[in-house]
Short mmCIF file of C-alpha atoms and ligand atoms in Angstrom, two decimals:
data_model
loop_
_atom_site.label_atom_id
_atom_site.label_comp_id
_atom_site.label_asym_id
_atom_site.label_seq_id
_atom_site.Cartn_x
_atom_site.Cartn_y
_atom_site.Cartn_z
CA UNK A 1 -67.38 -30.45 84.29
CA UNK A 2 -67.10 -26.95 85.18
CA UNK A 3 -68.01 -24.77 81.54
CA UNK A 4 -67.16 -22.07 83.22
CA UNK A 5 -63.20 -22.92 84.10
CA UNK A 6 -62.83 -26.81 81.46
CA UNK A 7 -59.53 -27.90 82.55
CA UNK A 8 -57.42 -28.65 79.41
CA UNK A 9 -54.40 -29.63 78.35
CA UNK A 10 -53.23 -28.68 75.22
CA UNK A 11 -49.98 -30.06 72.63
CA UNK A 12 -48.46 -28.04 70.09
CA UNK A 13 -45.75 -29.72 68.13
CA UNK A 14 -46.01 -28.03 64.57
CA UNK A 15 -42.72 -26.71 64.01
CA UNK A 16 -39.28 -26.59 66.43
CA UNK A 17 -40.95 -26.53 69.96
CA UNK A 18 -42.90 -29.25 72.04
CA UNK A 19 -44.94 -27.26 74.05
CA UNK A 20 -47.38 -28.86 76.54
CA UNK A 21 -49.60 -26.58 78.63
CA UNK A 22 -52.65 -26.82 81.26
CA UNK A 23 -55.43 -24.22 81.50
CA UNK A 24 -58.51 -24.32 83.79
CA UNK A 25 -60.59 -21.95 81.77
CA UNK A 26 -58.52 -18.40 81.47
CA UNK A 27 -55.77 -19.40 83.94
CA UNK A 28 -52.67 -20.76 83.50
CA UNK A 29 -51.33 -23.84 85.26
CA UNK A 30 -48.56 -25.33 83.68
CA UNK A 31 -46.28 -24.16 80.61
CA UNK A 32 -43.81 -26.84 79.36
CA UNK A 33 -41.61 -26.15 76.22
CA UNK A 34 -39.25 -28.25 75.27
CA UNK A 35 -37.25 -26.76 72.23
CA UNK A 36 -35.16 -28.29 69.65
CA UNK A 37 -33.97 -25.02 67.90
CA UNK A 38 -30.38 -25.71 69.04
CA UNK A 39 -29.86 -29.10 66.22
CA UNK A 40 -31.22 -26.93 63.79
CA UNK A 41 -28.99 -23.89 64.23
CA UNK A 42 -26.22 -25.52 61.91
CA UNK A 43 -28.52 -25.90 58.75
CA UNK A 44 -29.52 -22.35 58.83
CA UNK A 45 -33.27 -23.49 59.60
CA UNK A 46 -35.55 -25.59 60.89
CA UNK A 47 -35.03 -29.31 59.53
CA UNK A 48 -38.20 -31.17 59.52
CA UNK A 49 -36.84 -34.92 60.36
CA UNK A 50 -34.96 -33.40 63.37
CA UNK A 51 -37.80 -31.58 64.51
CA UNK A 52 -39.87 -34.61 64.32
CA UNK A 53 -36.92 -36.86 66.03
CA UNK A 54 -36.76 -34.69 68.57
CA UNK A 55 -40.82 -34.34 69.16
CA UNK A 56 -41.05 -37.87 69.68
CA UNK A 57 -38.42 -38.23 72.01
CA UNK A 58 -39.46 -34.72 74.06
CA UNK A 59 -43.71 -35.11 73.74
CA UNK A 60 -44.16 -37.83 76.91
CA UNK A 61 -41.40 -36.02 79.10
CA UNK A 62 -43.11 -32.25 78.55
CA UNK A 63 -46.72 -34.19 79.44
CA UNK A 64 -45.46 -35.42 82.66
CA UNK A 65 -43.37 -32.10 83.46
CA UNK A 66 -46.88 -29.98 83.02
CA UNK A 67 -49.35 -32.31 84.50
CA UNK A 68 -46.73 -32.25 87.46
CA UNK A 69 -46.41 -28.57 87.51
CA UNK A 70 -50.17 -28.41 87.84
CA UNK A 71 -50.93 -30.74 90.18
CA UNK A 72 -53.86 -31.46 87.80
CA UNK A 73 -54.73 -35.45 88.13
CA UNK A 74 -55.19 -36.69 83.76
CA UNK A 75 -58.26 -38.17 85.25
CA UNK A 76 -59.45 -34.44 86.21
CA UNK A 77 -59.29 -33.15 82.71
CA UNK A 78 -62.19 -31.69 80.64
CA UNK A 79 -60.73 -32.54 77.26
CA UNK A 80 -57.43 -32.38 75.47
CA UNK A 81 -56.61 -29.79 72.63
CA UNK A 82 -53.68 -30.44 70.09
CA UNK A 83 -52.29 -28.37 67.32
CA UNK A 84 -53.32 -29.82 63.91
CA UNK A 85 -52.07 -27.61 61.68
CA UNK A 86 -51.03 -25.42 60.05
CA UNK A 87 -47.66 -26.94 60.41
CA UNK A 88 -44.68 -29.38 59.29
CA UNK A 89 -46.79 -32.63 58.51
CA UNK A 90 -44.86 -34.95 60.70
CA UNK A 91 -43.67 -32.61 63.79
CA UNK A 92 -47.85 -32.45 63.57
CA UNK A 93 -48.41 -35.82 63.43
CA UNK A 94 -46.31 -36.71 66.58
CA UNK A 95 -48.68 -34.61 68.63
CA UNK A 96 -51.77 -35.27 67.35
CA UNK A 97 -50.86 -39.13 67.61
CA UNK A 98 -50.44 -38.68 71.23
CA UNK A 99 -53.24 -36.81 71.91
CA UNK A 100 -55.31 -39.28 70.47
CA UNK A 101 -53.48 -41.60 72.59
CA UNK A 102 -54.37 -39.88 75.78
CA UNK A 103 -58.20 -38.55 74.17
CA UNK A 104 -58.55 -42.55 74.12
CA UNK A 105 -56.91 -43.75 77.15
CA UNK A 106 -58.53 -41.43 79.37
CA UNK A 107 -62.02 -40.97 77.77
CA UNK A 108 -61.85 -37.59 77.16
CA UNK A 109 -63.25 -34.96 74.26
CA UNK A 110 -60.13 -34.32 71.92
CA UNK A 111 -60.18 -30.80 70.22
CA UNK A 112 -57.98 -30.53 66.92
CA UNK A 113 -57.19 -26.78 66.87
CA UNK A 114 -55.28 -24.22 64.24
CA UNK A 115 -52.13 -23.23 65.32
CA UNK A 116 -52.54 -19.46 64.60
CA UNK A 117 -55.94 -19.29 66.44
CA UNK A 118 -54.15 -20.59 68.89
CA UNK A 119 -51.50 -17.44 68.83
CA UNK A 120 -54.33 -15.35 69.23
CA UNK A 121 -56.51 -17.10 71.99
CA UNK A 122 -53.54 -16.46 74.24
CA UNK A 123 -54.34 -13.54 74.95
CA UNK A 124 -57.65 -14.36 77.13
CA UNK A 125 -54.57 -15.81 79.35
CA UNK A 126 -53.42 -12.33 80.01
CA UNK A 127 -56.33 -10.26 81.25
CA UNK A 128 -59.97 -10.91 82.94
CA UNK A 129 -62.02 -8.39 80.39
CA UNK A 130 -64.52 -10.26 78.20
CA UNK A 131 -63.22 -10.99 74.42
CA UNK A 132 -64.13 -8.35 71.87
CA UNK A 133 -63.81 -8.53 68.14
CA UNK A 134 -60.04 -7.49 67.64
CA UNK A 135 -58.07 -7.15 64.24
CA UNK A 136 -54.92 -9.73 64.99
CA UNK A 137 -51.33 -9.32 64.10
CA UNK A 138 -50.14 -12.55 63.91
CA UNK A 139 -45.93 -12.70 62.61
CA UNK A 140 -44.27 -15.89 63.04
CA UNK A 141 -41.65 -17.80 61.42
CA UNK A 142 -44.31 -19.10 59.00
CA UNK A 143 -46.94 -16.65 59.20
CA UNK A 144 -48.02 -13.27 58.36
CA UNK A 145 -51.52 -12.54 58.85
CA UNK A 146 -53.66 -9.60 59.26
CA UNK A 147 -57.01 -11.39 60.69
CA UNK A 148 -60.64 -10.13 61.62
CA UNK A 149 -61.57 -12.04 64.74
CA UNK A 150 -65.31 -11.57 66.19
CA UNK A 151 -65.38 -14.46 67.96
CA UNK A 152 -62.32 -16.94 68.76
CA UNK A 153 -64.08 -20.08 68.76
CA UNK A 154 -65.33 -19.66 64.86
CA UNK A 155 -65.09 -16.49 63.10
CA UNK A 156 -61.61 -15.66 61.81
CA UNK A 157 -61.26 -13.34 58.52
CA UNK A 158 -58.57 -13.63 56.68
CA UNK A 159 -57.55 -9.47 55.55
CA UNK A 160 -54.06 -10.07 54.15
CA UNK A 161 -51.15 -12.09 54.69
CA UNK A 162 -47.92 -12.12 53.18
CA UNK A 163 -47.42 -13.01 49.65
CA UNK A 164 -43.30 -14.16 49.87
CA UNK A 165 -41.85 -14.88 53.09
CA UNK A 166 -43.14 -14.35 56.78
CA UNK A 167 -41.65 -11.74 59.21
CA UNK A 168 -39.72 -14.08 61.27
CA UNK A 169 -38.51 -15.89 57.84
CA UNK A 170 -37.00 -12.59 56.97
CA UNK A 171 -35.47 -11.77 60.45
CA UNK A 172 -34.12 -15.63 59.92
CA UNK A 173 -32.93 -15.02 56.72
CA UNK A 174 -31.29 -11.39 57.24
CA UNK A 175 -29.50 -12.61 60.51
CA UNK A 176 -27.68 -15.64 58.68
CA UNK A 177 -26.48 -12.71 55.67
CA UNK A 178 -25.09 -10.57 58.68
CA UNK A 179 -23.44 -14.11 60.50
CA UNK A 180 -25.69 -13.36 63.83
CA UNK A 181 -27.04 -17.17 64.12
CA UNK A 182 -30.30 -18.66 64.06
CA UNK A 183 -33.20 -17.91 64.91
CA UNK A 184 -32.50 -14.51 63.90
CA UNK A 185 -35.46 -12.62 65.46
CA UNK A 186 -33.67 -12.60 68.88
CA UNK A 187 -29.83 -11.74 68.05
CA UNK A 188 -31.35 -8.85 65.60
CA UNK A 189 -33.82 -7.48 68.11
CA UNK A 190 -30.11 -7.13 70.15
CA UNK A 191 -27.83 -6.31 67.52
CA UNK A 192 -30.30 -3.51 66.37
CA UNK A 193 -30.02 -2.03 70.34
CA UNK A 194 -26.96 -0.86 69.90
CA UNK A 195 -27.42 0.53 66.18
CA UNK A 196 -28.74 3.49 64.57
CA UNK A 197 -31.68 3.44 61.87
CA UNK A 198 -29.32 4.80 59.50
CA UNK A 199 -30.17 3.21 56.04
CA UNK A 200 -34.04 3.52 54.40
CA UNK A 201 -34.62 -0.02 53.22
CA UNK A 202 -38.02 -0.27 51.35
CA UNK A 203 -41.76 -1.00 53.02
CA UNK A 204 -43.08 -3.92 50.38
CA UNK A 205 -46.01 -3.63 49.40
CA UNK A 206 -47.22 0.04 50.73
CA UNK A 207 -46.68 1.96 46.92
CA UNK A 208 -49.92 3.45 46.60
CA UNK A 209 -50.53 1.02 43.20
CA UNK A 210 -50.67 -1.68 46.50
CA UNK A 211 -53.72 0.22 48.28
CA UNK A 212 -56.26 -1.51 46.41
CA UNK A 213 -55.03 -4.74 45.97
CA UNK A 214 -52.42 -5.54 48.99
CA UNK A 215 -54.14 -3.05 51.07
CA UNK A 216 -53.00 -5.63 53.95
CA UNK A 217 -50.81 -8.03 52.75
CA UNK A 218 -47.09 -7.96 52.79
CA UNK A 219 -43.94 -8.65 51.30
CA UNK A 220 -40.26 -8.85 52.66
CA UNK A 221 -38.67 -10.50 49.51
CA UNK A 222 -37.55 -7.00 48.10
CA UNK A 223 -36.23 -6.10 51.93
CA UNK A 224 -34.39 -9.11 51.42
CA UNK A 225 -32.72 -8.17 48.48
CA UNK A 226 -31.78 -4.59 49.22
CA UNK A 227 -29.74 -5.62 52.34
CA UNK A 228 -27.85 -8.23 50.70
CA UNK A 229 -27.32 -5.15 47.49
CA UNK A 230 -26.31 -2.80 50.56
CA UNK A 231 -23.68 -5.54 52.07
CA UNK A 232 -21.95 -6.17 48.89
CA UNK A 233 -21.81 -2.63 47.86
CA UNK A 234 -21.23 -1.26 51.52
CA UNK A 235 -18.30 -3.23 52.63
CA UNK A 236 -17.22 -1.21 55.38
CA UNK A 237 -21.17 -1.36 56.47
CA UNK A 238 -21.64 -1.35 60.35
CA UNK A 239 -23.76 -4.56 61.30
CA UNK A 240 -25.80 -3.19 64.25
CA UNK A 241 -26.64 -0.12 61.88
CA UNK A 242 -27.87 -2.84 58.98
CA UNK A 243 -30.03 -4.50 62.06
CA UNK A 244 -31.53 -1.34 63.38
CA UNK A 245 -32.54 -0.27 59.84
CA UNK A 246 -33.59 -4.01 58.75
CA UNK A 247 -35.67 -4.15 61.45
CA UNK A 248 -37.20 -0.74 61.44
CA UNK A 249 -38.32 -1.70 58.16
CA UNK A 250 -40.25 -5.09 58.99
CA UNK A 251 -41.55 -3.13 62.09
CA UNK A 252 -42.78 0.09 60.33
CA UNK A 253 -44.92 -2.27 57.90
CA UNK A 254 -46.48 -4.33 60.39
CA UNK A 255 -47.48 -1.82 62.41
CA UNK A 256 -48.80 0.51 59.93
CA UNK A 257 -51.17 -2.37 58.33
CA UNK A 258 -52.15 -3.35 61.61
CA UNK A 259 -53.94 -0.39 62.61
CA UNK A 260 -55.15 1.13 58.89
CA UNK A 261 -56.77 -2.46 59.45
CA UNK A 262 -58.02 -1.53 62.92
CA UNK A 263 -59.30 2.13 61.09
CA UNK A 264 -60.63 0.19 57.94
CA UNK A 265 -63.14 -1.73 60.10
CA UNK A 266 -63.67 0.27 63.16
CA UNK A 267 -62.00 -1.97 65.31
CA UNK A 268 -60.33 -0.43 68.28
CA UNK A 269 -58.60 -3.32 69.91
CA UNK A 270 -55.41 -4.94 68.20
CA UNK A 271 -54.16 -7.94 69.27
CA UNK A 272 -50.76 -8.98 68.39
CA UNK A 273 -49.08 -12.55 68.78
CA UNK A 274 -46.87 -15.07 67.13
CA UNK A 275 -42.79 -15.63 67.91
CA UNK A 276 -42.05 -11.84 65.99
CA UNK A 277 -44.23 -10.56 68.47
CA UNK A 278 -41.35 -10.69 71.12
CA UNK A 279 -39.92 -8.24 69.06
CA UNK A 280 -39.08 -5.24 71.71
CA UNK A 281 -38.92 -2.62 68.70
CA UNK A 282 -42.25 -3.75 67.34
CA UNK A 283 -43.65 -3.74 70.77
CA UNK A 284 -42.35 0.07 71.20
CA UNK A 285 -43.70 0.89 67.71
CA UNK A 286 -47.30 -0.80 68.03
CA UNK A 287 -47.86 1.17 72.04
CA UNK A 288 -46.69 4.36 70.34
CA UNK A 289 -48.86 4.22 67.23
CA UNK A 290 -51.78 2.36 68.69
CA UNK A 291 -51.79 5.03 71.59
CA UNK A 292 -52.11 7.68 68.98
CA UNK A 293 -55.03 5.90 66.76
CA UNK A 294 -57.00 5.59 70.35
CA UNK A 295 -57.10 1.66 69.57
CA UNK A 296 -56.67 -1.08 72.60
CA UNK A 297 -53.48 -3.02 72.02
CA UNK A 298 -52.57 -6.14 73.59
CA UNK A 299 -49.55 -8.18 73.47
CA UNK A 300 -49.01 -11.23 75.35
CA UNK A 301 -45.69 -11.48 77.81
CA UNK A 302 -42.63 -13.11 75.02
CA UNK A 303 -43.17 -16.70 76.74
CA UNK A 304 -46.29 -16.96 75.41
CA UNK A 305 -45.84 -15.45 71.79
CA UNK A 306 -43.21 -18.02 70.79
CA UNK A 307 -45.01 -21.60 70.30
CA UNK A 308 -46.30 -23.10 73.42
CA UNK A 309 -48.96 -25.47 74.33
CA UNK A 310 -50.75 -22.84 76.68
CA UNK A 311 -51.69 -21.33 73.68
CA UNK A 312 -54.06 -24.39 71.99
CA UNK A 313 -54.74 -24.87 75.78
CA UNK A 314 -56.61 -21.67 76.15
CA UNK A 315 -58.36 -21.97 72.46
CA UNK A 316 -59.64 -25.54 73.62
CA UNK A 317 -61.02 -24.38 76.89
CA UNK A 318 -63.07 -21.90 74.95
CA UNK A 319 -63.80 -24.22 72.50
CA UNK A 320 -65.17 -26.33 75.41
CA UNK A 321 -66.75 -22.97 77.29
CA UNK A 322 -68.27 -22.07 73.63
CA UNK A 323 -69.93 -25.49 73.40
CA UNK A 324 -68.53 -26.34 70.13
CA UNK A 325 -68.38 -30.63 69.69
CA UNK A 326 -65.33 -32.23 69.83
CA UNK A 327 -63.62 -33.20 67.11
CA UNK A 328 -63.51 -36.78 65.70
CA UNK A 329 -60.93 -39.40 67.40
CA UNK A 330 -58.33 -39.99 64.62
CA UNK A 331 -58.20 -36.40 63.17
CA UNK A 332 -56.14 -36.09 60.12
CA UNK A 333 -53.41 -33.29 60.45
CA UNK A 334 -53.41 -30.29 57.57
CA UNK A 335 -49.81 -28.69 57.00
CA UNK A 336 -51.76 -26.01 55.02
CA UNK A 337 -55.25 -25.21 57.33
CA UNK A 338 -56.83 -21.86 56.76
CA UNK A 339 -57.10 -19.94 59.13
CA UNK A 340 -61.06 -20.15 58.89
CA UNK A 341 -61.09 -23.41 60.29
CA UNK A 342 -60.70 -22.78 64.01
CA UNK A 343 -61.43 -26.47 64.68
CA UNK A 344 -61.45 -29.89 63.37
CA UNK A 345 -64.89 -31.14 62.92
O1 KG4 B 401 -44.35 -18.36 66.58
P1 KG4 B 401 -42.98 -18.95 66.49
O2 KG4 B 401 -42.30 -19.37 67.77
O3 KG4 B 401 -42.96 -20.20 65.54
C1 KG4 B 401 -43.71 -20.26 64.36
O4 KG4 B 401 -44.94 -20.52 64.44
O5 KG4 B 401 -43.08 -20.00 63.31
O6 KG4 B 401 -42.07 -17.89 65.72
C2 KG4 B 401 -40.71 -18.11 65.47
C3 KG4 B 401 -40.14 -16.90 64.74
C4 KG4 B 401 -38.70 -17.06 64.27
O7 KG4 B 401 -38.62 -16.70 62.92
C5 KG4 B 401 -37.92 -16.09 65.15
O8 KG4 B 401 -36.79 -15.53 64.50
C6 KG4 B 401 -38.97 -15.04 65.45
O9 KG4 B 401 -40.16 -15.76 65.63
N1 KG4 B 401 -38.66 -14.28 66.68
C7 KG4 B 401 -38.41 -12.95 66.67
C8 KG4 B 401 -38.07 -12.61 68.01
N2 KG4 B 401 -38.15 -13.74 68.78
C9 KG4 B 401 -38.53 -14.76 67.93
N3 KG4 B 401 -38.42 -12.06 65.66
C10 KG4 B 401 -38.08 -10.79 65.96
N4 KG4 B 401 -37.71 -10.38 67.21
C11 KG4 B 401 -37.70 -11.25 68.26
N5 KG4 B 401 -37.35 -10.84 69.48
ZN1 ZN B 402 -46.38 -20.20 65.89
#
């Protein structure tokens, strides 16, 4: 095997998207996502028995699709990474089943991985430079996490997270209140385009009584609250106004914890990743203000921020680069991993 370049292929299925991908070490060779977002758009959310439904019947189609894509032969691969949690316990279990299945079938290492490691060893897909401890921004539609990473194969801090709901919950939430659709982070990011920041919703959890304690963690519950107050008092409100100033205010927070995090520990690169990371106003925000603190910023392309199996590919190549052992065959899944555990032992 080649430590230098492991081929892997790697299966995320812990939420809405089947994602299969194929690395050979930092390059990309396949990208397969097969989504099921559109059977949940009616409920408002995603609903876990669809999602899992729809895993099973998408997981063997997206295998074939990437390992035709990149004309990789199963019996050429290095090892095979899957997504074992965090996650919805039985969209998880339908990958991890079948990468046991193939692990088994085909004699090869399996590598249990965390999904929001994962989010953040993308980015060694992106550029050729050498890894360097980063602070990570990772905002999904379950996460919020301000993270320390030295090293991405086993050291990931933990410096906040949020304490209600996570950034893409809130841009779910908010979009449904204004009748935009689901998921909400995409018809906001356009709604907001043609809006002005007009209204001055609040920044949870930056009062300075949250310096000490909440320093980094976050909260969108109150933002939550004051838009729905504003709609109901504001009837003649103007929606792509509401969007622009919603959004500004998730943005503004993120941002701004992100790199006092960055000045806290003397960081200078930021990495930022997870499906809110396709946000375009976020991505404008976090150049401008990590241009000014003189820090490194890196955001992967919007194909690889929303869930995709490129993502635990890359984390199980440099799991298998790293030399860290293989995890067990018949690995449990964990809805509620830390983010500590990089991978299953
Ligand atoms: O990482 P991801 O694909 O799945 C999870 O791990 O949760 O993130 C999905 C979340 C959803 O809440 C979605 O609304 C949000 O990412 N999202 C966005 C944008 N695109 C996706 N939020 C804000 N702006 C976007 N452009
Ligand atoms: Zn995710």
């Amino acid at each position: 095997m080649s430590v230098d370049a492991p081929l892997v292929l790697g299966i995320e299925t812990s939420c809405d998207e089947t994602a299969v991908g194929i690395v050979a070490g930092r390059k990309l060779l396949a990208n397969v996502v097969a989504s099921s977002v559109d059977e949940h758009e009616r409920f408002g959310g995603v609903v876990p028995e669809i999602a899992s439904r729809a895993h099973l019947e998408a997981i063997w189609p997206a295998i074939e699709r990437a390992v035709e894509t990149s004309k990789v032969k199963l019996s050429d691969l290095d090892a095979i990474a899957v997504t074992a949690g965090p996650g919805l316990v039985g969209a998880l279990l339908v990958g991890v089943s079948a990468a046991n299945g193939l692990a088994l079938a085909l004699d090869k290492p399996l590598y249990g991985v965390n999904h929001l490691a994962s989010h953040v060893a993308v980015d060694l897909l992106t550029h050729e430079k050498e890894f360097r401890p980063s602070i990570a921004l990772l905002v999904s539609g379950g996460h919020s996490s301000i993270l320390k990473v030295d090293r991405l194969s086993n050291s990931f801090d933990s410096l906040g997270r949020t304490l209600d709901d996570a950034a893409g919950e809130a841009f779910d939430k908010i979009a449904r209140i204004l009748g935009l659709g689901f998921p909400g982070g995409p018809v906001i990011d356009v709604e907001a385009r043609t809006g002005k920041v007009t209204i001055d919703f609040p920044r949870g959890m930056t009062a300075a009584k949250d310096q000490e304690d909440h320093r980094f963690d976050f909260s969108f519950s109150g933002l939550k609250t004051a838009v729905s107050r504003y709609l109901k008092a504001t009837p003649e409100f103007v929606r792509a106004d509401v969007a622009a100033s919603f959004q500004e205010a998730v943005v503004d927070v993120l941002t701004k914890k992100a790199l006092d995090a960055c000045k806290e520990t003397g960081i200078d690169s930021l990495l930022i990743g997870g499906g809110v990371a396709a946000n375009s106003r976020l991505r404008e925000m976090a150049m401008d203000r990590a241009l000014k603190a003189g820090v490194e910023l890196r955001i992967p392309p919007a194909s690889l921020c929303t869930d995709n199996g490129a993502m635990v590919a890359a984390l199980g190549a440099n799991l298998v680069a790293d030399g860290i052992a293989p995890s067990p065959l018949g690995i449990a899944v964990d809805s509620s991993a830390p983010v500590e555990l990089v991978a299953w032992k």
